[in-house]
Every structure is written in structure tokens, then in C-alpha cells.
Amino acid sequence: MVAEEPGDGRHADWSAGGRSSGGRVVPVYAVTGGRTRSTGREMPVEALITVTDAGGRAADLELEYRTIVELAAAPISVVEIGATLGVPVGVARVLVGDLADAGYLAVHLPPSATTNGGPGPEILERLLDGLRAR
Amino acid sequence: MDYVRGDSDQALIPLKVLVAGGFGVGKTTLVRSLSEIPPLLTEQEMTSASIGVDDLGPVPEKRTTTVAMDFGRITVDDSLILYLFGTPGQSRFWFMWDELARGCVGAVVLVDLRRVDDCFPAIDYFENRRLPFVVAVNGFPGSDDFDDDTVRDALALPPDCPLVRMDARRPESGLTTLITLVEHALARTAVPSQL
């Protein structure tokens, strides 16, 4: 586990066997079934996650699923979810994939790459405008 | 399943820029000075299949390990969110760069002129994969002793690769460097695919 910033409230204590909050009784890997790769579509670490209308029904989900649905109230990336929960990004990807498959989350993928491999000129223009306006 | 590709109408669009360079050159400083979120680390799992056998050293039974990586975030506008990733410095983690580099806007390669050799692997990496990158000389003491031509020669930079001077501690300096990178990436989209 990576060293966590103490006391900043952004890291739930996922590794502590449920001593902190919400009654964790199994390691997070038990929730993922040991999976660190999503079986579904490719999900890059920067993919953005938002909650769907079905997210309101997430109250009955297990703690880590529920927490992710709550985090996704505002757009958040897979890598931020992993870091916030203190789990490797591969684990976050699996949990997000499960929730997306179940309809709780929408996954916003990066734009299709051009033949040069990166985003196309329209998106780069917008990025440039946004950065220049800062 | 509810996946939305980032060029559809309703899109939220994630973008990313890599920050590369040798150990201690200022990657973390740059990511943190530009990021709107508190510093966060992510962990990426690494299996023994991904790394050289000798890297496993005295614990040959160890199958996986994790590496930590800095990242930051800039909300650019209503739908564009840019992530900055500080790449792990050690070359044995380059397998991670491939996943990170896929689809990226480009890279900032940070250079400390007192230790130019440290940035060569990063420059080689982005050059070989034809990814847009800028070389940013971080303002350590003595970095003004060399003019741009001398630095370009020392780094064997391609003529079209931008070279900037910056101070990774200052957000406006980092922002200027990012803008230079995006301008460079945009200019390259006008060029037919290079083989």
C-alpha cells in the first residue's frame, strides 16, 4: 500500500480490515475476486466516471462500490478513484467496470486517437483555448 | 454498459500529458504546481512478466510489486479535464509508459543541465514513438550558462522540438510550458502521418 497523506480525509482506510468505517471485513481484493484487470472494455486510467440515474439505488451496494458511486457525483477519473480509496489503479478499474456493467456509472473514454496517435485538432484547439484563458 | 467515447456530443473528455525526466529533476514539483487537486499518488501493479528477471533481485519468488506515480488534474472547461502524470524515473518501469502514453497529448521532458544524461532515455522514448514533446530546462543554478543552441546540440534535439526554460515551482511557468506543448502537438496534427 502506498503511504497515505494522514488526516486529509481523502483516503478511506481500505487496508485496515474495517477498523475505520463502514465495517470492512474482507480485503478489497476479495470484492474484486482477485481481478486486477477488467474483463470488459479497455478503460484507460484517465477515463472519466459519472454517476447515472441508477446511482440513487446504490445504497444497498457493498461499501467500496457505494463509495465509488458517491465519488462519481462529480466527474472523476479511474486513477483518482484508486488514489482516493488507496487501492491500485487496476483494482479501481475492476470495481468501476462492475458498476458500469450494472448501470450505476457512465464511463467517458478519451477521444479516438488520430493517425498521429493523439487527440485531433479540434480538441487540441479547445485545450489550448482553455489553458490560455487561465 | 454505458461507455461514451470522447468525441460524441454529450462527451466529457479526459486528456493527459506526461511529465518525464530523470530522478529529482522536478517532475513531482511541476505536477503539483499545476494541479488543482491535492497531491495524489497512484499505484500500478507490475508483474514479473513485465520486467527483467534481474530486477527481482534476491527475492525470485516475488511475482508482483507496485510502483507509485504522481498525478494531477486541470479542469480546462466544462467538459475537458486534463491529467498530468509524472512518469516513474527508472527505466525498468517503461512498460508503464506505453499504457500511459497511449492517446496522450504529448510529454514535457524536464532537464537539469547539470545532469543532462538523465533525460536521454525519456527523449529517446518519445522520439522513437513519434509522440509530441517539449524539452523544458528546469531553472536549477547554472542553467543560464548555456545558450539554447548549446543545449540543443548537447541533447541532439530534432529541429522542430521546442526548447523552453522554466521554473517548475511556478504555476505560470509550468502553464506556459504546457501551452507550448499543446501548440506543438496541434502543429503536428497538420502534418500527414509520419512513418
PDB file of N, CA, C and O in Angstrom, chain B residues 26-74:
ATOM      1  N   GLY B  26      12.429  17.460 -11.005  1.00  0.00           N
ATOM      2  CA  GLY B  26      11.320  18.386 -10.756  1.00  0.00           C
ATOM      3  C   GLY B  26       9.979  17.924 -11.289  1.00  0.00           C
ATOM      4  O   GLY B  26       9.046  18.717 -11.367  1.00  0.00           O
ATOM      5  N   LYS B  27       9.857  16.653 -11.641  1.00  0.00           N
ATOM      6  CA  LYS B  27       8.591  16.151 -12.192  1.00  0.00           C
ATOM      7  C   LYS B  27       7.447  16.331 -11.195  1.00  0.00           C
ATOM      8  O   LYS B  27       6.383  16.835 -11.540  1.00  0.00           O
ATOM      9  N   THR B  28       7.694  15.878  -9.973  1.00  0.00           N
ATOM     10  CA  THR B  28       6.663  15.988  -8.942  1.00  0.00           C
ATOM     11  C   THR B  28       6.324  17.445  -8.669  1.00  0.00           C
ATOM     12  O   THR B  28       5.146  17.818  -8.531  1.00  0.00           O
ATOM     13  N   THR B  29       7.349  18.294  -8.627  1.00  0.00           N
ATOM     14  CA  THR B  29       7.135  19.725  -8.382  1.00  0.00           C
ATOM     15  C   THR B  29       6.253  20.326  -9.460  1.00  0.00           C
ATOM     16  O   THR B  29       5.317  21.088  -9.174  1.00  0.00           O
ATOM     17  N   LEU B  30       6.524  19.989 -10.707  1.00  0.00           N
ATOM     18  CA  LEU B  30       5.739  20.540 -11.811  1.00  0.00           C
ATOM     19  C   LEU B  30       4.289  20.059 -11.753  1.00  0.00           C
ATOM     20  O   LEU B  30       3.354  20.856 -11.878  1.00  0.00           O
ATOM     21  N   VAL B  31       4.099  18.757 -11.544  1.00  0.00           N
ATOM     22  CA  VAL B  31       2.740  18.213 -11.474  1.00  0.00           C
ATOM     23  C   VAL B  31       1.967  18.898 -10.349  1.00  0.00           C
ATOM     24  O   VAL B  31       0.819  19.315 -10.518  1.00  0.00           O
ATOM     25  N   ARG B  32       2.621  19.060  -9.216  1.00  0.00           N
ATOM     26  CA  ARG B  32       1.919  19.631  -8.062  1.00  0.00           C
ATOM     27  C   ARG B  32       1.647  21.118  -8.234  1.00  0.00           C
ATOM     28  O   ARG B  32       0.627  21.623  -7.769  1.00  0.00           O
ATOM     29  N   SER B  33       2.545  21.836  -8.883  1.00  0.00           N
ATOM     30  CA  SER B  33       2.323  23.279  -9.017  1.00  0.00           C
ATOM     31  C   SER B  33       1.192  23.568 -10.004  1.00  0.00           C
ATOM     32  O   SER B  33       0.545  24.601  -9.925  1.00  0.00           O
ATOM     33  N   LEU B  34       0.942  22.635 -10.925  1.00  0.00           N
ATOM     34  CA  LEU B  34      -0.115  22.846 -11.907  1.00  0.00           C
ATOM     35  C   LEU B  34      -1.459  22.264 -11.489  1.00  0.00           C
ATOM     36  O   LEU B  34      -2.501  22.657 -11.991  1.00  0.00           O
ATOM     37  N   SER B  35      -1.448  21.323 -10.568  1.00  0.00           N
ATOM     38  CA  SER B  35      -2.669  20.570 -10.266  1.00  0.00           C
ATOM     39  C   SER B  35      -3.623  21.346  -9.380  1.00  0.00           C
ATOM     40  O   SER B  35      -3.210  22.055  -8.467  1.00  0.00           O
ATOM     41  N   GLU B  36      -4.917  21.163  -9.649  1.00  0.00           N
ATOM     42  CA  GLU B  36      -5.940  21.796  -8.826  1.00  0.00           C
ATOM     43  C   GLU B  36      -6.374  20.898  -7.678  1.00  0.00           C
ATOM     44  O   GLU B  36      -7.147  21.327  -6.824  1.00  0.00           O
ATOM     45  N   ILE B  37      -5.931  19.662  -7.675  1.00  0.00           N
ATOM     46  CA  ILE B  37      -6.296  18.754  -6.586  1.00  0.00           C
ATOM     47  C   ILE B  37      -5.070  18.523  -5.709  1.00  0.00           C
ATOM     48  O   ILE B  37      -3.936  18.726  -6.143  1.00  0.00           O
ATOM     49  N   PRO B  38      -5.286  18.124  -4.465  1.00  0.00           N
ATOM     50  CA  PRO B  38      -4.142  17.853  -3.596  1.00  0.00           C
ATOM     51  C   PRO B  38      -3.267  16.756  -4.215  1.00  0.00           C
ATOM     52  O   PRO B  38      -3.762  15.944  -4.992  1.00  0.00           O
ATOM     53  N   PRO B  39      -2.005  16.768  -3.885  1.00  0.00           N
ATOM     54  CA  PRO B  39      -1.112  15.759  -4.459  1.00  0.00           C
ATOM     55  C   PRO B  39      -1.623  14.358  -4.173  1.00  0.00           C
ATOM     56  O   PRO B  39      -1.996  14.048  -3.054  1.00  0.00           O
ATOM     57  N   LEU B  40      -1.678  13.549  -5.198  1.00  0.00           N
ATOM     58  CA  LEU B  40      -2.114  12.177  -5.030  1.00  0.00           C
ATOM     59  C   LEU B  40      -1.108  11.259  -5.692  1.00  0.00           C
ATOM     60  O   LEU B  40      -0.469  11.611  -6.676  1.00  0.00           O
ATOM     61  N   LEU B  41      -1.004  10.085  -5.115  1.00  0.00           N
ATOM     62  CA  LEU B  41      -0.177   9.054  -5.719  1.00  0.00           C
ATOM     63  C   LEU B  41      -1.088   7.942  -6.179  1.00  0.00           C
ATOM     64  O   LEU B  41      -2.077   7.634  -5.542  1.00  0.00           O
ATOM     65  N   THR B  42      -0.746   7.330  -7.281  1.00  0.00           N
ATOM     66  CA  THR B  42      -1.454   6.133  -7.677  1.00  0.00           C
ATOM     67  C   THR B  42      -0.480   4.976  -7.662  1.00  0.00           C
ATOM     68  O   THR B  42       0.723   5.163  -7.744  1.00  0.00           O
ATOM     69  N   GLU B  43      -1.022   3.793  -7.523  1.00  0.00           N
ATOM     70  CA  GLU B  43      -0.199   2.597  -7.576  1.00  0.00           C
ATOM     71  C   GLU B  43      -0.543   1.823  -8.833  1.00  0.00           C
ATOM     72  O   GLU B  43      -1.706   1.697  -9.185  1.00  0.00           O
ATOM     73  N   GLN B  44       0.480   1.336  -9.461  1.00  0.00           N
ATOM     74  CA  GLN B  44       0.270   0.499 -10.634  1.00  0.00           C
ATOM     75  C   GLN B  44       0.943  -0.831 -10.351  1.00  0.00           C
ATOM     76  O   GLN B  44       2.090  -0.879  -9.922  1.00  0.00           O
ATOM     77  N   GLU B  45       0.209  -1.898 -10.592  1.00  0.00           N
ATOM     78  CA  GLU B  45       0.810  -3.201 -10.347  1.00  0.00           C
ATOM     79  C   GLU B  45       1.750  -3.572 -11.474  1.00  0.00           C
ATOM     80  O   GLU B  45       1.540  -3.235 -12.622  1.00  0.00           O
ATOM     81  N   MET B  46       2.785  -4.279 -11.099  1.00  0.00           N
ATOM     82  CA  MET B  46       3.783  -4.701 -12.072  1.00  0.00           C
ATOM     83  C   MET B  46       4.007  -6.175 -11.843  1.00  0.00           C
ATOM     84  O   MET B  46       4.316  -6.591 -10.727  1.00  0.00           O
ATOM     85  N   THR B  47       3.820  -6.969 -12.889  1.00  0.00           N
ATOM     86  CA  THR B  47       4.044  -8.396 -12.718  1.00  0.00           C
ATOM     87  C   THR B  47       5.424  -8.745 -13.209  1.00  0.00           C
ATOM     88  O   THR B  47       6.047  -8.005 -13.967  1.00  0.00           O
ATOM     89  N   SER B  48       5.913  -9.889 -12.790  1.00  0.00           N
ATOM     90  CA  SER B  48       7.267 -10.267 -13.150  1.00  0.00           C
ATOM     91  C   SER B  48       7.405 -10.473 -14.651  1.00  0.00           C
ATOM     92  O   SER B  48       8.480 -10.399 -15.202  1.00  0.00           O
ATOM     93  N   ALA B  49       6.278 -10.719 -15.317  1.00  0.00           N
ATOM     94  CA  ALA B  49       6.339 -10.885 -16.772  1.00  0.00           C
ATOM     95  C   ALA B  49       6.675  -9.574 -17.462  1.00  0.00           C
ATOM     96  O   ALA B  49       7.113  -9.555 -18.600  1.00  0.00           O
ATOM     97  N   SER B  50       6.456  -8.463 -16.751  1.00  0.00           N
ATOM     98  CA  SER B  50       6.631  -7.157 -17.368  1.00  0.00           C
ATOM     99  C   SER B  50       8.031  -6.592 -17.189  1.00  0.00           C
ATOM    100  O   SER B  50       8.369  -5.585 -17.769  1.00  0.00           O
ATOM    101  N   ILE B  51       8.809  -7.201 -16.359  1.00  0.00           N
ATOM    102  CA  ILE B  51      10.101  -6.611 -16.040  1.00  0.00           C
ATOM    103  C   ILE B  51      11.212  -7.627 -16.229  1.00  0.00           C
ATOM    104  O   ILE B  51      10.969  -8.826 -16.337  1.00  0.00           O
ATOM    105  N   GLY B  52      12.427  -7.129 -16.278  1.00  0.00           N
ATOM    106  CA  GLY B  52      13.571  -8.007 -16.432  1.00  0.00           C
ATOM    107  C   GLY B  52      13.706  -8.913 -15.221  1.00  0.00           C
ATOM    108  O   GLY B  52      13.434  -8.522 -14.095  1.00  0.00           O
ATOM    109  N   VAL B  53      14.138 -10.140 -15.464  1.00  0.00           N
ATOM    110  CA  VAL B  53      14.241 -11.110 -14.372  1.00  0.00           C
ATOM    111  C   VAL B  53      15.196 -10.614 -13.295  1.00  0.00           C
ATOM    112  O   VAL B  53      14.967 -10.784 -12.105  1.00  0.00           O
ATOM    113  N   ASP B  54      16.261  -9.944 -13.726  1.00  0.00           N
ATOM    114  CA  ASP B  54      17.252  -9.490 -12.749  1.00  0.00           C
ATOM    115  C   ASP B  54      16.684  -8.436 -11.806  1.00  0.00           C
ATOM    116  O   ASP B  54      17.193  -8.237 -10.714  1.00  0.00           O
ATOM    117  N   ASP B  55      15.602  -7.797 -12.214  1.00  0.00           N
ATOM    118  CA  ASP B  55      15.010  -6.788 -11.346  1.00  0.00           C
ATOM    119  C   ASP B  55      14.420  -7.380 -10.079  1.00  0.00           C
ATOM    120  O   ASP B  55      14.170  -6.686  -9.107  1.00  0.00           O
ATOM    121  N   LEU B  56      14.146  -8.666 -10.126  1.00  0.00           N
ATOM    122  CA  LEU B  56      13.541  -9.292  -8.959  1.00  0.00           C
ATOM    123  C   LEU B  56      14.572  -9.550  -7.871  1.00  0.00           C
ATOM    124  O   LEU B  56      14.220  -9.836  -6.740  1.00  0.00           O
ATOM    125  N   GLY B  57      15.829  -9.434  -8.228  1.00  0.00           N
ATOM    126  CA  GLY B  57      16.900  -9.453  -7.249  1.00  0.00           C
ATOM    127  C   GLY B  57      16.876 -10.681  -6.360  1.00  0.00           C
ATOM    128  O   GLY B  57      16.674 -11.799  -6.840  1.00  0.00           O
ATOM    129  N   PRO B  58      17.044 -10.466  -5.071  1.00  0.00           N
ATOM    130  CA  PRO B  58      17.205 -11.585  -4.152  1.00  0.00           C
ATOM    131  C   PRO B  58      15.892 -12.263  -3.760  1.00  0.00           C
ATOM    132  O   PRO B  58      15.896 -13.161  -2.954  1.00  0.00           O
ATOM    133  N   VAL B  59      14.779 -11.806  -4.281  1.00  0.00           N
ATOM    134  CA  VAL B  59      13.506 -12.448  -3.935  1.00  0.00           C
ATOM    135  C   VAL B  59      12.854 -13.001  -5.191  1.00  0.00           C
ATOM    136  O   VAL B  59      11.853 -12.471  -5.672  1.00  0.00           O
ATOM    137  N   PRO B  60      13.407 -14.064  -5.742  1.00  0.00           N
ATOM    138  CA  PRO B  60      12.904 -14.572  -7.026  1.00  0.00           C
ATOM    139  C   PRO B  60      11.470 -15.073  -6.948  1.00  0.00           C
ATOM    140  O   PRO B  60      10.797 -15.169  -7.955  1.00  0.00           O
ATOM    141  N   GLU B  61      10.980 -15.375  -5.758  1.00  0.00           N
ATOM    142  CA  GLU B  61       9.603 -15.864  -5.669  1.00  0.00           C
ATOM    143  C   GLU B  61       8.591 -14.727  -5.761  1.00  0.00           C
ATOM    144  O   GLU B  61       7.412 -14.966  -5.902  1.00  0.00           O
ATOM    145  N   LYS B  62       9.071 -13.496  -5.667  1.00  0.00           N
ATOM    146  CA  LYS B  62       8.144 -12.368  -5.688  1.00  0.00           C
ATOM    147  C   LYS B  62       7.614 -12.180  -7.098  1.00  0.00           C
ATOM    148  O   LYS B  62       8.364 -12.006  -8.042  1.00  0.00           O
ATOM    149  N   ARG B  63       6.309 -12.206  -7.237  1.00  0.00           N
ATOM    150  CA  ARG B  63       5.704 -12.181  -8.565  1.00  0.00           C
ATOM    151  C   ARG B  63       5.232 -10.791  -8.971  1.00  0.00           C
ATOM    152  O   ARG B  63       5.178 -10.487 -10.141  1.00  0.00           O
ATOM    153  N   THR B  64       4.808 -10.017  -8.024  1.00  0.00           N
ATOM    154  CA  THR B  64       4.307  -8.689  -8.385  1.00  0.00           C
ATOM    155  C   THR B  64       4.830  -7.646  -7.403  1.00  0.00           C
ATOM    156  O   THR B  64       5.217  -7.956  -6.285  1.00  0.00           O
ATOM    157  N   THR B  65       4.854  -6.434  -7.876  1.00  0.00           N
ATOM    158  CA  THR B  65       5.142  -5.323  -6.993  1.00  0.00           C
ATOM    159  C   THR B  65       4.328  -4.150  -7.503  1.00  0.00           C
ATOM    160  O   THR B  65       3.630  -4.265  -8.505  1.00  0.00           O
ATOM    161  N   THR B  66       4.386  -3.069  -6.809  1.00  0.00           N
ATOM    162  CA  THR B  66       3.667  -1.902  -7.304  1.00  0.00           C
ATOM    163  C   THR B  66       4.622  -0.729  -7.385  1.00  0.00           C
ATOM    164  O   THR B  66       5.608  -0.662  -6.659  1.00  0.00           O
ATOM    165  N   VAL B  67       4.347   0.164  -8.299  1.00  0.00           N
ATOM    166  CA  VAL B  67       5.113   1.399  -8.389  1.00  0.00           C
ATOM    167  C   VAL B  67       4.160   2.563  -8.166  1.00  0.00           C
ATOM    168  O   VAL B  67       2.981   2.494  -8.497  1.00  0.00           O
ATOM    169  N   ALA B  68       4.686   3.602  -7.579  1.00  0.00           N
ATOM    170  CA  ALA B  68       3.867   4.772  -7.295  1.00  0.00           C
ATOM    171  C   ALA B  68       4.138   5.841  -8.349  1.00  0.00           C
ATOM    172  O   ALA B  68       5.221   5.937  -8.898  1.00  0.00           O
ATOM    173  N   MET B  69       3.137   6.621  -8.628  1.00  0.00           N
ATOM    174  CA  MET B  69       3.221   7.612  -9.693  1.00  0.00           C
ATOM    175  C   MET B  69       2.413   8.833  -9.280  1.00  0.00           C
ATOM    176  O   MET B  69       1.297   8.710  -8.804  1.00  0.00           O
ATOM    177  N   ASP B  70       2.996  10.014  -9.447  1.00  0.00           N
ATOM    178  CA  ASP B  70       2.262  11.246  -9.155  1.00  0.00           C
ATOM    179  C   ASP B  70       1.298  11.557 -10.282  1.00  0.00           C
ATOM    180  O   ASP B  70       1.597  11.291 -11.446  1.00  0.00           O
ATOM    181  N   PHE B  71       0.202  12.172  -9.933  1.00  0.00           N
ATOM    182  CA  PHE B  71      -0.610  12.746 -10.999  1.00  0.00           C
ATOM    183  C   PHE B  71      -1.351  13.968 -10.483  1.00  0.00           C
ATOM    184  O   PHE B  71      -1.499  14.175  -9.285  1.00  0.00           O
ATOM    185  N   GLY B  72      -1.787  14.795 -11.420  1.00  0.00           N
ATOM    186  CA  GLY B  72      -2.523  15.997 -11.081  1.00  0.00           C
ATOM    187  C   GLY B  72      -3.619  16.223 -12.104  1.00  0.00           C
ATOM    188  O   GLY B  72      -3.707  15.505 -13.101  1.00  0.00           O
ATOM    189  N   ARG B  73      -4.436  17.224 -11.836  1.00  0.00           N
ATOM    190  CA  ARG B  73      -5.616  17.445 -12.684  1.00  0.00           C
ATOM    191  C   ARG B  73      -5.832  18.934 -12.928  1.00  0.00           C
ATOM    192  O   ARG B  73      -5.666  19.754 -12.015  1.00  0.00           O
ATOM    193  N   ILE B  74      -6.189  19.283 -14.153  1.00  0.00           N
ATOM    194  CA  ILE B  74      -6.581  20.643 -14.506  1.00  0.00           C
ATOM    195  C   ILE B  74      -7.935  20.554 -15.212  1.00  0.00           C
ATOM    196  O   ILE B  74      -8.039  19.933 -16.272  1.00  0.00           O
TER     197      ILE B  74
END
